[in-house]
Tab-separated table of C-alpha atoms and ligand atoms in Angstrom:
chain	number	residue	atom	x	y	z
B	1	MET	CA	78.545	122.323	83.930
B	2	ALA	CA	81.359	119.862	84.411
B	3	ARG	CA	82.307	116.466	83.016
B	4	VAL	CA	82.913	113.997	85.819
B	5	PHE	CA	84.710	110.649	85.797
B	6	GLN	CA	85.131	108.562	88.943
B	7	ALA	CA	86.612	105.185	89.757
B	8	THR	CA	87.864	103.187	92.726
B	9	HIS	CA	89.792	99.916	92.848
B	10	VAL	CA	90.969	97.652	95.689
B	11	GLY	CA	94.397	97.334	94.029
B	12	LYS	CA	96.505	94.199	93.635
B	13	VAL	CA	97.641	93.590	97.216
B	14	ARG	CA	94.922	94.599	99.698
B	15	TYR	CA	91.873	92.438	100.404
B	16	ASN	CA	89.448	95.261	101.116
B	17	ASN	CA	88.919	98.747	99.804
B	18	GLU	CA	89.070	101.299	102.630
B	19	ASP	CA	88.607	104.268	100.284
B	20	SER	CA	85.237	105.952	99.826
B	21	LEU	CA	84.252	108.547	97.288
B	22	ILE	CA	81.067	110.404	96.471
B	23	VAL	CA	79.770	112.962	93.992
B	24	ILE	CA	77.201	115.300	95.546
B	25	GLU	CA	74.992	117.641	93.531
B	26	PRO	CA	75.685	120.387	92.731
B	27	GLU	CA	79.289	119.796	91.677
B	28	THR	CA	80.776	118.720	94.998
B	29	PHE	CA	83.309	115.891	95.146
B	30	VAL	CA	84.684	113.931	98.102
B	31	VAL	CA	87.430	111.326	98.505
B	32	ALA	CA	88.274	109.633	101.816
B	33	ASP	CA	91.002	107.097	102.601
B	34	GLY	CA	90.208	105.150	105.750
B	35	MET	CA	92.661	103.569	108.157
B	36	GLY	CA	92.328	101.208	111.099
B	37	GLY	CA	92.302	97.478	111.837
B	38	ALA	CA	89.755	94.926	110.622
B	39	GLN	CA	86.997	96.759	108.729
B	40	ALA	CA	87.450	99.987	110.692
B	41	GLY	CA	89.048	101.958	107.840
B	42	GLU	CA	86.062	101.263	105.615
B	43	VAL	CA	83.685	102.308	108.387
B	44	ALA	CA	85.544	105.593	108.932
B	45	SER	CA	85.755	106.627	105.266
B	46	GLN	CA	82.145	105.622	104.621
B	47	MET	CA	80.974	107.593	107.659
B	48	LEU	CA	82.910	110.606	106.395
B	49	VAL	CA	81.286	110.687	102.950
B	50	GLU	CA	77.801	110.017	104.330
B	51	THR	CA	78.129	112.697	107.003
B	52	VAL	CA	79.318	115.248	104.440
B	53	LYS	CA	76.449	114.365	102.105
B	54	ASP	CA	73.800	114.628	104.850
B	55	PHE	CA	75.235	117.849	106.251
B	56	LEU	CA	75.417	119.597	102.876
B	57	SER	CA	71.888	118.485	101.960
B	58	GLN	CA	70.662	120.692	104.826
B	59	SER	CA	72.248	123.831	103.367
B	60	PRO	CA	71.422	125.706	100.178
B	61	PRO	CA	74.210	125.626	97.568
B	62	PRO	CA	76.604	126.982	96.506
B	63	TYR	CA	78.817	125.635	99.279
B	64	ASP	CA	81.710	127.655	100.610
B	65	GLU	CA	84.862	126.363	102.250
B	66	LYS	CA	83.481	127.161	105.703
B	67	ILE	CA	80.549	124.777	105.335
B	68	LEU	CA	82.793	122.082	103.847
B	69	SER	CA	85.046	122.469	106.862
B	70	GLN	CA	82.070	122.210	109.242
B	71	ALA	CA	81.032	118.976	107.532
B	72	ILE	CA	84.483	117.504	108.149
B	73	LEU	CA	84.449	118.616	111.799
B	74	LEU	CA	81.029	116.972	112.277
B	75	ALA	CA	82.347	113.741	110.756
B	76	ASN	CA	85.326	113.981	113.104
B	77	SER	CA	83.071	113.924	116.198
B	78	LYS	CA	80.900	111.135	114.792
B	79	ILE	CA	83.835	108.871	113.951
B	80	LEU	CA	85.510	109.588	117.314
B	81	ASN	CA	82.291	108.736	119.172
B	82	LEU	CA	81.830	105.476	117.290
B	83	ALA	CA	85.442	104.510	117.961
B	84	ARG	CA	84.935	105.152	121.674
B	85	GLN	CA	81.797	102.988	121.772
B	86	ASN	CA	83.250	100.022	119.912
B	87	ALA	CA	86.656	98.507	120.712
B	88	ASN	CA	86.959	97.111	117.155
B	89	TYR	CA	86.941	100.654	115.851
B	90	HIS	CA	89.492	102.062	118.264
B	91	GLY	CA	92.101	104.165	116.466
B	92	MET	CA	90.273	104.346	113.150
B	93	GLY	CA	90.404	107.484	111.042
B	94	THR	CA	90.174	108.770	107.517
B	95	THR	CA	91.448	111.433	105.193
B	96	ALA	CA	88.857	113.925	103.929
B	97	THR	CA	89.244	115.939	100.746
B	98	ILE	CA	86.280	117.905	99.384
B	99	LEU	CA	86.141	120.142	96.308
B	100	SER	CA	83.071	122.192	95.445
B	101	LEU	CA	82.586	124.177	92.231
B	102	ASP	CA	80.436	127.187	91.583
B	103	ASP	CA	80.006	129.044	88.267
B	104	LYS	CA	83.132	131.115	88.639
B	105	LYS	CA	84.992	129.717	91.622
B	106	ALA	CA	85.948	126.619	93.554
B	107	CYS	CA	86.651	125.899	97.178
B	108	PHE	CA	88.072	122.967	99.076
B	109	ALA	CA	88.433	121.592	102.595
B	110	HIS	CA	91.067	119.006	103.337
B	111	VAL	CA	92.615	116.813	106.055
B	112	GLY	CA	95.183	114.044	105.454
B	113	ASP	CA	97.190	112.907	102.441
B	114	SER	CA	94.583	112.520	99.742
B	115	ARG	CA	95.059	115.280	97.175
B	116	ILE	CA	93.477	117.763	94.797
B	117	TYR	CA	95.352	118.638	91.620
B	118	GLN	CA	94.498	121.306	89.070
B	119	LEU	CA	95.471	121.033	85.409
B	120	ARG	CA	95.413	124.398	83.643
B	121	ASN	CA	97.244	125.430	80.452
B	122	ASN	CA	99.531	122.403	80.511
B	123	PHE	CA	100.518	122.920	84.169
B	124	LEU	CA	99.612	120.376	86.845
B	125	THR	CA	99.512	121.916	90.330
B	126	GLN	CA	98.909	120.158	93.628
B	127	LEU	CA	96.429	122.406	95.473
B	128	THR	CA	96.376	120.550	98.790
B	129	GLN	CA	99.225	119.986	101.199
B	130	ASP	CA	99.693	116.488	102.611
B	131	HIS	CA	99.297	116.225	106.379
B	132	SER	CA	102.007	113.617	106.579
B	133	TYR	CA	105.305	113.081	108.351
B	134	VAL	CA	107.223	112.909	105.055
B	135	GLU	CA	105.690	116.210	103.893
B	136	THR	CA	107.079	117.770	107.082
B	137	LEU	CA	110.517	116.430	106.141
B	138	VAL	CA	110.169	117.786	102.584
B	139	ARG	CA	109.209	121.222	103.917
B	140	ARG	CA	112.245	121.201	106.185
B	141	GLY	CA	114.387	120.362	103.172
B	142	GLU	CA	115.499	117.052	104.703
B	143	ILE	CA	114.231	114.876	101.855
B	144	THR	CA	113.078	115.503	98.276
B	145	PRO	CA	109.489	114.940	97.081
B	146	GLU	CA	110.768	111.931	95.119
B	147	GLU	CA	112.316	110.432	98.270
B	148	ALA	CA	109.029	111.077	100.095
B	149	ARG	CA	107.147	108.865	97.636
B	150	VAL	CA	109.178	105.795	98.603
B	151	HIS	CA	109.979	106.689	102.225
B	152	PRO	CA	109.293	103.866	104.753
B	153	MET	CA	107.183	106.272	106.865
B	154	LYS	CA	105.199	107.718	103.962
B	155	ASN	CA	101.934	106.351	105.409
B	156	VAL	CA	102.273	108.220	108.716
B	157	LEU	CA	99.773	111.084	108.862
B	158	THR	CA	100.186	114.119	111.090
B	159	GLN	CA	96.411	114.385	111.306
B	160	ALA	CA	93.356	112.371	110.272
B	161	VAL	CA	89.589	112.763	110.679
B	162	GLY	CA	88.211	110.773	113.626
B	163	ALA	CA	91.578	110.124	115.250
B	164	VAL	CA	91.736	113.031	117.722
B	165	GLU	CA	89.437	115.685	119.195
B	166	ASN	CA	91.056	118.714	117.587
B	167	ILE	CA	91.838	118.760	113.914
B	168	PHE	CA	92.765	121.659	111.657
B	169	VAL	CA	91.004	121.672	108.307
B	170	ASP	CA	92.873	123.327	105.435
B	171	THR	CA	90.581	125.425	103.257
B	172	ALA	CA	90.889	127.682	100.223
B	173	ASN	CA	88.822	129.288	97.502
B	174	PHE	CA	89.962	130.429	94.090
B	175	PRO	CA	88.591	131.402	90.665
B	176	ILE	CA	88.123	128.720	88.009
B	177	GLU	CA	88.346	128.952	84.224
B	178	SER	CA	86.772	127.093	81.358
B	179	GLY	CA	89.081	124.190	80.477
B	180	ASP	CA	90.322	123.604	84.026
B	181	THR	CA	90.572	119.965	85.057
B	182	PHE	CA	90.563	118.902	88.708
B	183	LEU	CA	91.693	115.566	90.086
B	184	LEU	CA	90.843	114.288	93.568
B	185	CYS	CA	92.728	111.135	94.511
B	186	THR	CA	93.943	108.921	97.324
B	187	ASP	CA	97.606	108.068	97.870
B	188	GLY	CA	97.108	104.711	96.139
B	189	LEU	CA	97.421	106.748	92.943
B	190	THR	CA	100.128	109.245	93.881
B	191	ASN	CA	102.462	106.680	95.510
B	192	MET	CA	102.357	104.621	92.298
B	193	VAL	CA	102.150	107.183	89.477
B	194	ASP	CA	104.281	110.331	89.154
B	195	ASP	CA	102.900	113.786	88.374
B	196	ASP	CA	104.098	113.795	84.737
B	197	SER	CA	102.264	110.556	84.004
B	198	ILE	CA	99.141	111.860	85.790
B	199	LYS	CA	99.280	114.990	83.637
B	200	ASN	CA	99.633	113.012	80.402
B	201	ILE	CA	96.644	110.848	81.281
B	202	LEU	CA	94.482	113.846	82.235
B	203	GLN	CA	95.335	115.491	78.897
B	204	SER	CA	94.823	112.515	76.614
B	205	ALA	CA	92.703	109.668	78.013
B	206	PRO	CA	89.056	109.435	76.869
B	207	ASN	CA	88.181	108.166	80.357
B	208	PRO	CA	90.894	109.630	82.609
B	209	ALA	CA	89.554	108.008	85.808
B	210	ASP	CA	89.818	104.475	84.414
B	211	ALA	CA	93.184	105.272	82.814
B	212	LEU	CA	94.619	106.561	86.128
B	213	ILE	CA	93.473	103.386	87.904
B	214	ASP	CA	95.079	101.271	85.164
B	215	ALA	CA	98.344	103.205	85.521
B	216	ALA	CA	98.407	102.611	89.299
B	217	LEU	CA	97.638	98.903	88.810
B	218	ASN	CA	100.352	98.575	86.162
B	219	ALA	CA	102.812	100.193	88.594
B	220	GLY	CA	102.008	97.535	91.223
B	221	GLY	CA	98.682	98.618	92.741
B	222	ARG	CA	99.982	98.247	96.295
B	223	ASP	CA	97.112	100.211	97.850
B	224	ASN	CA	93.458	101.028	97.205
B	225	ILE	CA	93.120	103.618	94.429
B	226	SER	CA	90.361	106.217	94.115
B	227	VAL	CA	90.046	109.099	91.672
B	228	ILE	CA	87.500	111.714	90.651
B	229	VAL	CA	88.292	113.790	87.553
B	230	VAL	CA	86.271	116.950	86.923
B	231	GLY	CA	86.550	118.848	83.653
B	232	VAL	CA	85.142	122.387	83.677
B	233	ASP	CA	83.344	123.188	80.400
A	1	CA	CA1	95.653	104.722	100.960
């Protein structure tokens, strides 16, 4: 069993919320951060979460990383097709980050710059790697992670779901322990709130999802913010 908190907020600057999130039984969690003109970003992220939900409902749990990856690839074709049929949707895309828990293990599938963090024994670890231009620069040692957070090109993704035919889904599986806490979030949180503050909130807030949203809003709330916090009993 797990304790789950979720929240999403449009932020203080944007007029619409292009993030989508969903909790799917049993113990599967999805965040998606849409991009594209007009309402296209909302359409893409919504299509992602609905496609994942429908696809998983046709398979018996527990879900492994392979099936999570297949769900993302299916959403990729669906979003691409819709974008080709409708000029308003041309160029839309979305991030896709899915975490699924079983009794003893977890797995994830991931594309884009939304993130999964794990808090265990006072250590906060980012489990996913951002598919972003600035992450490439960090890996090359050209900029620091702190510089990446405020870099003018921090929003440029190296891949997104629904944007191109071929995408590469990152996957992993790993054992979980009682007391682990997982956070799924969009970059509206991580561009506004640093890892130390995220860790403090996860360790102390009665409702960590609402507290993380408040922290991002207090820091300026320049983007949509979405979070799912999962505490393993
Ligand atoms: Ca965003």
